[in-house]
Amino acid sequence: MSYVQTNNVLDQSLGQFPGKRDIGEITAIEFPEPGQLRMRKVVKRSNARSTGKYPSWKVGRMLQWESRNELNAFFLLDSDPDVVSFKEQPCKITYDQDGVSRSHYPDILVQRYGRKELWEVKPDAKAEEPELVRRTALMIKDLPAWGYTYRVVLAKELAAQPRQRNAYFLLGFGWRPVADGEREFIRRAINQHGSLLWADACRGEFGPKGREILCNLVLRGVLAIDMNASISPTTRFVARKGDF
């Protein structure tokens, strides 16, 4: 039996949402039972469309995706130091709309520091369909009372370059853990020079694993780069929040 969350505060907050009865309302949120990873299986032998599994270094397990758009989302979330964790097919939302009880399975639950987000990943044109627009309005309106924010994340946004390419690059180099001595060496170098060049890392200035160390420290939020510029020999790595 799955865990079902109900909201006793919901009826008390009806006055906060003009037109609530016209849009509809969430009645329950159901989560996987202990030991179950997701609310529904994504990768099946009978799938007609492309699906797959993504090895997340942050989550520490294989995540299932059912579109290239979701895979792009996983790359960005895995490389974002502000994201604590994320998971696919996290829950089932039951809601009433037009007098009918309906179900919605958000694609991703994103846990940030102090905030939980439910993501629905959609192609740009699909997000504009009237039925989905109505459901999105209901979710945005009701989910904060349940402790979540709601986002429809567009395929175009997830595939934007060079951010997507940079995320893939950082994850490719940065999966290796950094030893205390390696981190201390980089800390002293940053304090001395203010920033470190990718070209110097490629030349071995920060040791034989210098590239891996810099990328790992970016993934962990210790260092930062400009994710809106392609990583190149002139890319500068700086301390993300002052000295570390």
PDB file of N, CA and C in Angstrom, residues 121-168:
ATOM      1  N   VAL A 121       7.858  17.788 -17.499  1.00  0.00           N
ATOM      2  CA  VAL A 121       8.711  18.083 -18.645  1.00  0.00           C
ATOM      3  C   VAL A 121       7.908  17.883 -19.920  1.00  0.00           C
ATOM      4  N   LYS A 122       7.825  18.930 -20.755  1.00  0.00           N
ATOM      5  CA  LYS A 122       6.981  18.869 -21.941  1.00  0.00           C
ATOM      6  C   LYS A 122       7.657  19.524 -23.145  1.00  0.00           C
ATOM      7  N   PRO A 123       7.387  18.998 -24.357  1.00  0.00           N
ATOM      8  CA  PRO A 123       7.753  19.741 -25.570  1.00  0.00           C
ATOM      9  C   PRO A 123       7.029  21.071 -25.583  1.00  0.00           C
ATOM     10  N   ASP A 124       7.622  22.073 -26.218  1.00  0.00           N
ATOM     11  CA  ASP A 124       7.074  23.426 -26.169  1.00  0.00           C
ATOM     12  C   ASP A 124       5.619  23.495 -26.631  1.00  0.00           C
ATOM     13  N   ALA A 125       5.303  22.847 -27.762  1.00  0.00           N
ATOM     14  CA  ALA A 125       3.942  22.922 -28.304  1.00  0.00           C
ATOM     15  C   ALA A 125       2.946  22.210 -27.397  1.00  0.00           C
ATOM     16  N   LYS A 126       3.362  21.093 -26.803  1.00  0.00           N
ATOM     17  CA  LYS A 126       2.472  20.328 -25.934  1.00  0.00           C
ATOM     18  C   LYS A 126       2.049  21.144 -24.716  1.00  0.00           C
ATOM     19  N   ALA A 127       2.951  21.961 -24.211  1.00  0.00           N
ATOM     20  CA  ALA A 127       2.671  22.744 -23.007  1.00  0.00           C
ATOM     21  C   ALA A 127       1.568  23.770 -23.228  1.00  0.00           C
ATOM     22  N   GLU A 128       1.260  24.074 -24.487  1.00  0.00           N
ATOM     23  CA  GLU A 128       0.250  25.082 -24.798  1.00  0.00           C
ATOM     24  C   GLU A 128      -1.134  24.493 -25.035  1.00  0.00           C
ATOM     25  N   GLU A 129      -1.262  23.170 -24.948  1.00  0.00           N
ATOM     26  CA  GLU A 129      -2.571  22.553 -25.147  1.00  0.00           C
ATOM     27  C   GLU A 129      -3.521  22.968 -24.025  1.00  0.00           C
ATOM     28  N   PRO A 130      -4.766  23.325 -24.360  1.00  0.00           N
ATOM     29  CA  PRO A 130      -5.697  23.878 -23.354  1.00  0.00           C
ATOM     30  C   PRO A 130      -5.869  23.008 -22.114  1.00  0.00           C
ATOM     31  N   GLU A 131      -5.983  21.692 -22.284  1.00  0.00           N
ATOM     32  CA  GLU A 131      -6.199  20.819 -21.131  1.00  0.00           C
ATOM     33  C   GLU A 131      -4.989  20.834 -20.195  1.00  0.00           C
ATOM     34  N   LEU A 132      -3.789  20.848 -20.783  1.00  0.00           N
ATOM     35  CA  LEU A 132      -2.594  20.877 -19.945  1.00  0.00           C
ATOM     36  C   LEU A 132      -2.443  22.234 -19.267  1.00  0.00           C
ATOM     37  N   VAL A 133      -2.821  23.311 -19.972  1.00  0.00           N
ATOM     38  CA  VAL A 133      -2.766  24.643 -19.377  1.00  0.00           C
ATOM     39  C   VAL A 133      -3.677  24.720 -18.156  1.00  0.00           C
ATOM     40  N   ARG A 134      -4.866  24.143 -18.242  1.00  0.00           N
ATOM     41  CA  ARG A 134      -5.805  24.148 -17.116  1.00  0.00           C
ATOM     42  C   ARG A 134      -5.256  23.346 -15.940  1.00  0.00           C
ATOM     43  N   ARG A 135      -4.687  22.179 -16.237  1.00  0.00           N
ATOM     44  CA  ARG A 135      -4.118  21.365 -15.161  1.00  0.00           C
ATOM     45  C   ARG A 135      -2.934  22.081 -14.508  1.00  0.00           C
ATOM     46  N   THR A 136      -2.111  22.730 -15.318  1.00  0.00           N
ATOM     47  CA  THR A 136      -0.966  23.466 -14.776  1.00  0.00           C
ATOM     48  C   THR A 136      -1.418  24.576 -13.850  1.00  0.00           C
ATOM     49  N   ALA A 137      -2.469  25.295 -14.241  1.00  0.00           N
ATOM     50  CA  ALA A 137      -2.987  26.370 -13.390  1.00  0.00           C
ATOM     51  C   ALA A 137      -3.458  25.823 -12.053  1.00  0.00           C
ATOM     52  N   LEU A 138      -4.111  24.672 -12.070  1.00  0.00           N
ATOM     53  CA  LEU A 138      -4.579  24.054 -10.829  1.00  0.00           C
ATOM     54  C   LEU A 138      -3.401  23.656  -9.947  1.00  0.00           C
ATOM     55  N   MET A 139      -2.388  23.036 -10.541  1.00  0.00           N
ATOM     56  CA  MET A 139      -1.230  22.578  -9.768  1.00  0.00           C
ATOM     57  C   MET A 139      -0.460  23.750  -9.161  1.00  0.00           C
ATOM     58  N   ILE A 140      -0.266  24.798  -9.935  1.00  0.00           N
ATOM     59  CA  ILE A 140       0.447  25.975  -9.431  1.00  0.00           C
ATOM     60  C   ILE A 140      -0.312  26.599  -8.275  1.00  0.00           C
ATOM     61  N   LYS A 141      -1.629  26.590  -8.365  1.00  0.00           N
ATOM     62  CA  LYS A 141      -2.469  27.212  -7.348  1.00  0.00           C
ATOM     63  C   LYS A 141      -2.537  26.384  -6.059  1.00  0.00           C
ATOM     64  N   ASP A 142      -2.679  25.065  -6.191  1.00  0.00           N
ATOM     65  CA  ASP A 142      -2.966  24.220  -5.035  1.00  0.00           C
ATOM     66  C   ASP A 142      -1.734  23.627  -4.360  1.00  0.00           C
ATOM     67  N   LEU A 143      -0.704  23.306  -5.123  1.00  0.00           N
ATOM     68  CA  LEU A 143       0.407  22.549  -4.548  1.00  0.00           C
ATOM     69  C   LEU A 143       1.173  23.273  -3.434  1.00  0.00           C
ATOM     70  N   PRO A 144       1.286  24.611  -3.430  1.00  0.00           N
ATOM     71  CA  PRO A 144       1.970  25.251  -2.301  1.00  0.00           C
ATOM     72  C   PRO A 144       1.346  24.905  -0.948  1.00  0.00           C
ATOM     73  N   ALA A 145       0.031  24.681  -0.909  1.00  0.00           N
ATOM     74  CA  ALA A 145      -0.615  24.299   0.345  1.00  0.00           C
ATOM     75  C   ALA A 145      -0.199  22.901   0.798  1.00  0.00           C
ATOM     76  N   TRP A 146       0.357  22.132  -0.118  1.00  0.00           N
ATOM     77  CA  TRP A 146       0.834  20.782   0.197  1.00  0.00           C
ATOM     78  C   TRP A 146       2.351  20.751   0.408  1.00  0.00           C
ATOM     79  N   GLY A 147       2.995  21.911   0.252  1.00  0.00           N
ATOM     80  CA  GLY A 147       4.428  21.992   0.486  1.00  0.00           C
ATOM     81  C   GLY A 147       5.293  21.908  -0.750  1.00  0.00           C
ATOM     82  N   TYR A 148       4.700  22.093  -1.948  1.00  0.00           N
ATOM     83  CA  TYR A 148       5.449  21.975  -3.189  1.00  0.00           C
ATOM     84  C   TYR A 148       5.185  23.180  -4.098  1.00  0.00           C
ATOM     85  N   THR A 149       6.179  23.507  -4.912  1.00  0.00           N
ATOM     86  CA  THR A 149       5.941  24.386  -6.050  1.00  0.00           C
ATOM     87  C   THR A 149       5.872  23.516  -7.303  1.00  0.00           C
ATOM     88  N   TYR A 150       5.284  24.048  -8.367  1.00  0.00           N
ATOM     89  CA  TYR A 150       5.052  23.266  -9.583  1.00  0.00           C
ATOM     90  C   TYR A 150       5.589  24.014 -10.782  1.00  0.00           C
ATOM     91  N   ARG A 151       6.290  23.288 -11.651  1.00  0.00           N
ATOM     92  CA  ARG A 151       6.860  23.896 -12.856  1.00  0.00           C
ATOM     93  C   ARG A 151       6.617  23.007 -14.065  1.00  0.00           C
ATOM     94  N   VAL A 152       6.178  23.611 -15.152  1.00  0.00           N
ATOM     95  CA  VAL A 152       6.234  22.948 -16.450  1.00  0.00           C
ATOM     96  C   VAL A 152       7.530  23.411 -17.112  1.00  0.00           C
ATOM     97  N   VAL A 153       8.451  22.488 -17.316  1.00  0.00           N
ATOM     98  CA  VAL A 153       9.766  22.807 -17.850  1.00  0.00           C
ATOM     99  C   VAL A 153       9.796  22.416 -19.315  1.00  0.00           C
ATOM    100  N   LEU A 154      10.114  23.364 -20.180  1.00  0.00           N
ATOM    101  CA  LEU A 154      10.026  23.158 -21.622  1.00  0.00           C
ATOM    102  C   LEU A 154      11.278  22.489 -22.176  1.00  0.00           C
ATOM    103  N   ALA A 155      11.068  21.671 -23.206  1.00  0.00           N
ATOM    104  CA  ALA A 155      12.173  20.967 -23.854  1.00  0.00           C
ATOM    105  C   ALA A 155      13.223  21.941 -24.373  1.00  0.00           C
ATOM    106  N   LYS A 156      12.776  23.067 -24.919  1.00  0.00           N
ATOM    107  CA  LYS A 156      13.710  24.059 -25.450  1.00  0.00           C
ATOM    108  C   LYS A 156      14.619  24.598 -24.353  1.00  0.00           C
ATOM    109  N   GLU A 157      14.062  24.831 -23.186  1.00  0.00           N
ATOM    110  CA  GLU A 157      14.852  25.328 -22.058  1.00  0.00           C
ATOM    111  C   GLU A 157      15.882  24.296 -21.610  1.00  0.00           C
ATOM    112  N   LEU A 158      15.482  23.028 -21.578  1.00  0.00           N
ATOM    113  CA  LEU A 158      16.375  21.978 -21.103  1.00  0.00           C
ATOM    114  C   LEU A 158      17.515  21.702 -22.078  1.00  0.00           C
ATOM    115  N   ALA A 159      17.262  21.896 -23.369  1.00  0.00           N
ATOM    116  CA  ALA A 159      18.268  21.597 -24.394  1.00  0.00           C
ATOM    117  C   ALA A 159      19.151  22.791 -24.725  1.00  0.00           C
ATOM    118  N   ALA A 160      18.924  23.930 -24.071  1.00  0.00           N
ATOM    119  CA  ALA A 160      19.655  25.160 -24.408  1.00  0.00           C
ATOM    120  C   ALA A 160      21.158  24.956 -24.250  1.00  0.00           C
ATOM    121  N   GLN A 161      21.888  25.453 -25.217  1.00  0.00           N
ATOM    122  CA  GLN A 161      23.353  25.403 -25.193  1.00  0.00           C
ATOM    123  C   GLN A 161      23.904  26.794 -24.893  1.00  0.00           C
ATOM    124  N   PRO A 162      25.087  26.859 -24.279  1.00  0.00           N
ATOM    125  CA  PRO A 162      25.996  25.739 -23.974  1.00  0.00           C
ATOM    126  C   PRO A 162      25.765  25.089 -22.612  1.00  0.00           C
ATOM    127  N   ARG A 163      24.698  25.466 -21.912  1.00  0.00           N
ATOM    128  CA  ARG A 163      24.498  24.935 -20.554  1.00  0.00           C
ATOM    129  C   ARG A 163      24.403  23.411 -20.548  1.00  0.00           C
ATOM    130  N   GLN A 164      23.649  22.837 -21.480  1.00  0.00           N
ATOM    131  CA  GLN A 164      23.505  21.387 -21.521  1.00  0.00           C
ATOM    132  C   GLN A 164      24.851  20.720 -21.810  1.00  0.00           C
ATOM    133  N   ARG A 165      25.587  21.267 -22.752  1.00  0.00           N
ATOM    134  CA  ARG A 165      26.899  20.707 -23.096  1.00  0.00           C
ATOM    135  C   ARG A 165      27.875  20.832 -21.925  1.00  0.00           C
ATOM    136  N   ASN A 166      27.823  21.942 -21.211  1.00  0.00           N
ATOM    137  CA  ASN A 166      28.691  22.139 -20.042  1.00  0.00           C
ATOM    138  C   ASN A 166      28.355  21.154 -18.929  1.00  0.00           C
ATOM    139  N   ALA A 167      27.054  20.908 -18.715  1.00  0.00           N
ATOM    140  CA  ALA A 167      26.651  19.945 -17.692  1.00  0.00           C
ATOM    141  C   ALA A 167      27.211  18.568 -18.001  1.00  0.00           C
ATOM    142  N   TYR A 168      27.094  18.146 -19.255  1.00  0.00           N
ATOM    143  CA  TYR A 168      27.621  16.851 -19.674  1.00  0.00           C
ATOM    144  C   TYR A 168      29.131  16.795 -19.479  1.00  0.00           C
TER     145      TYR A 168
END
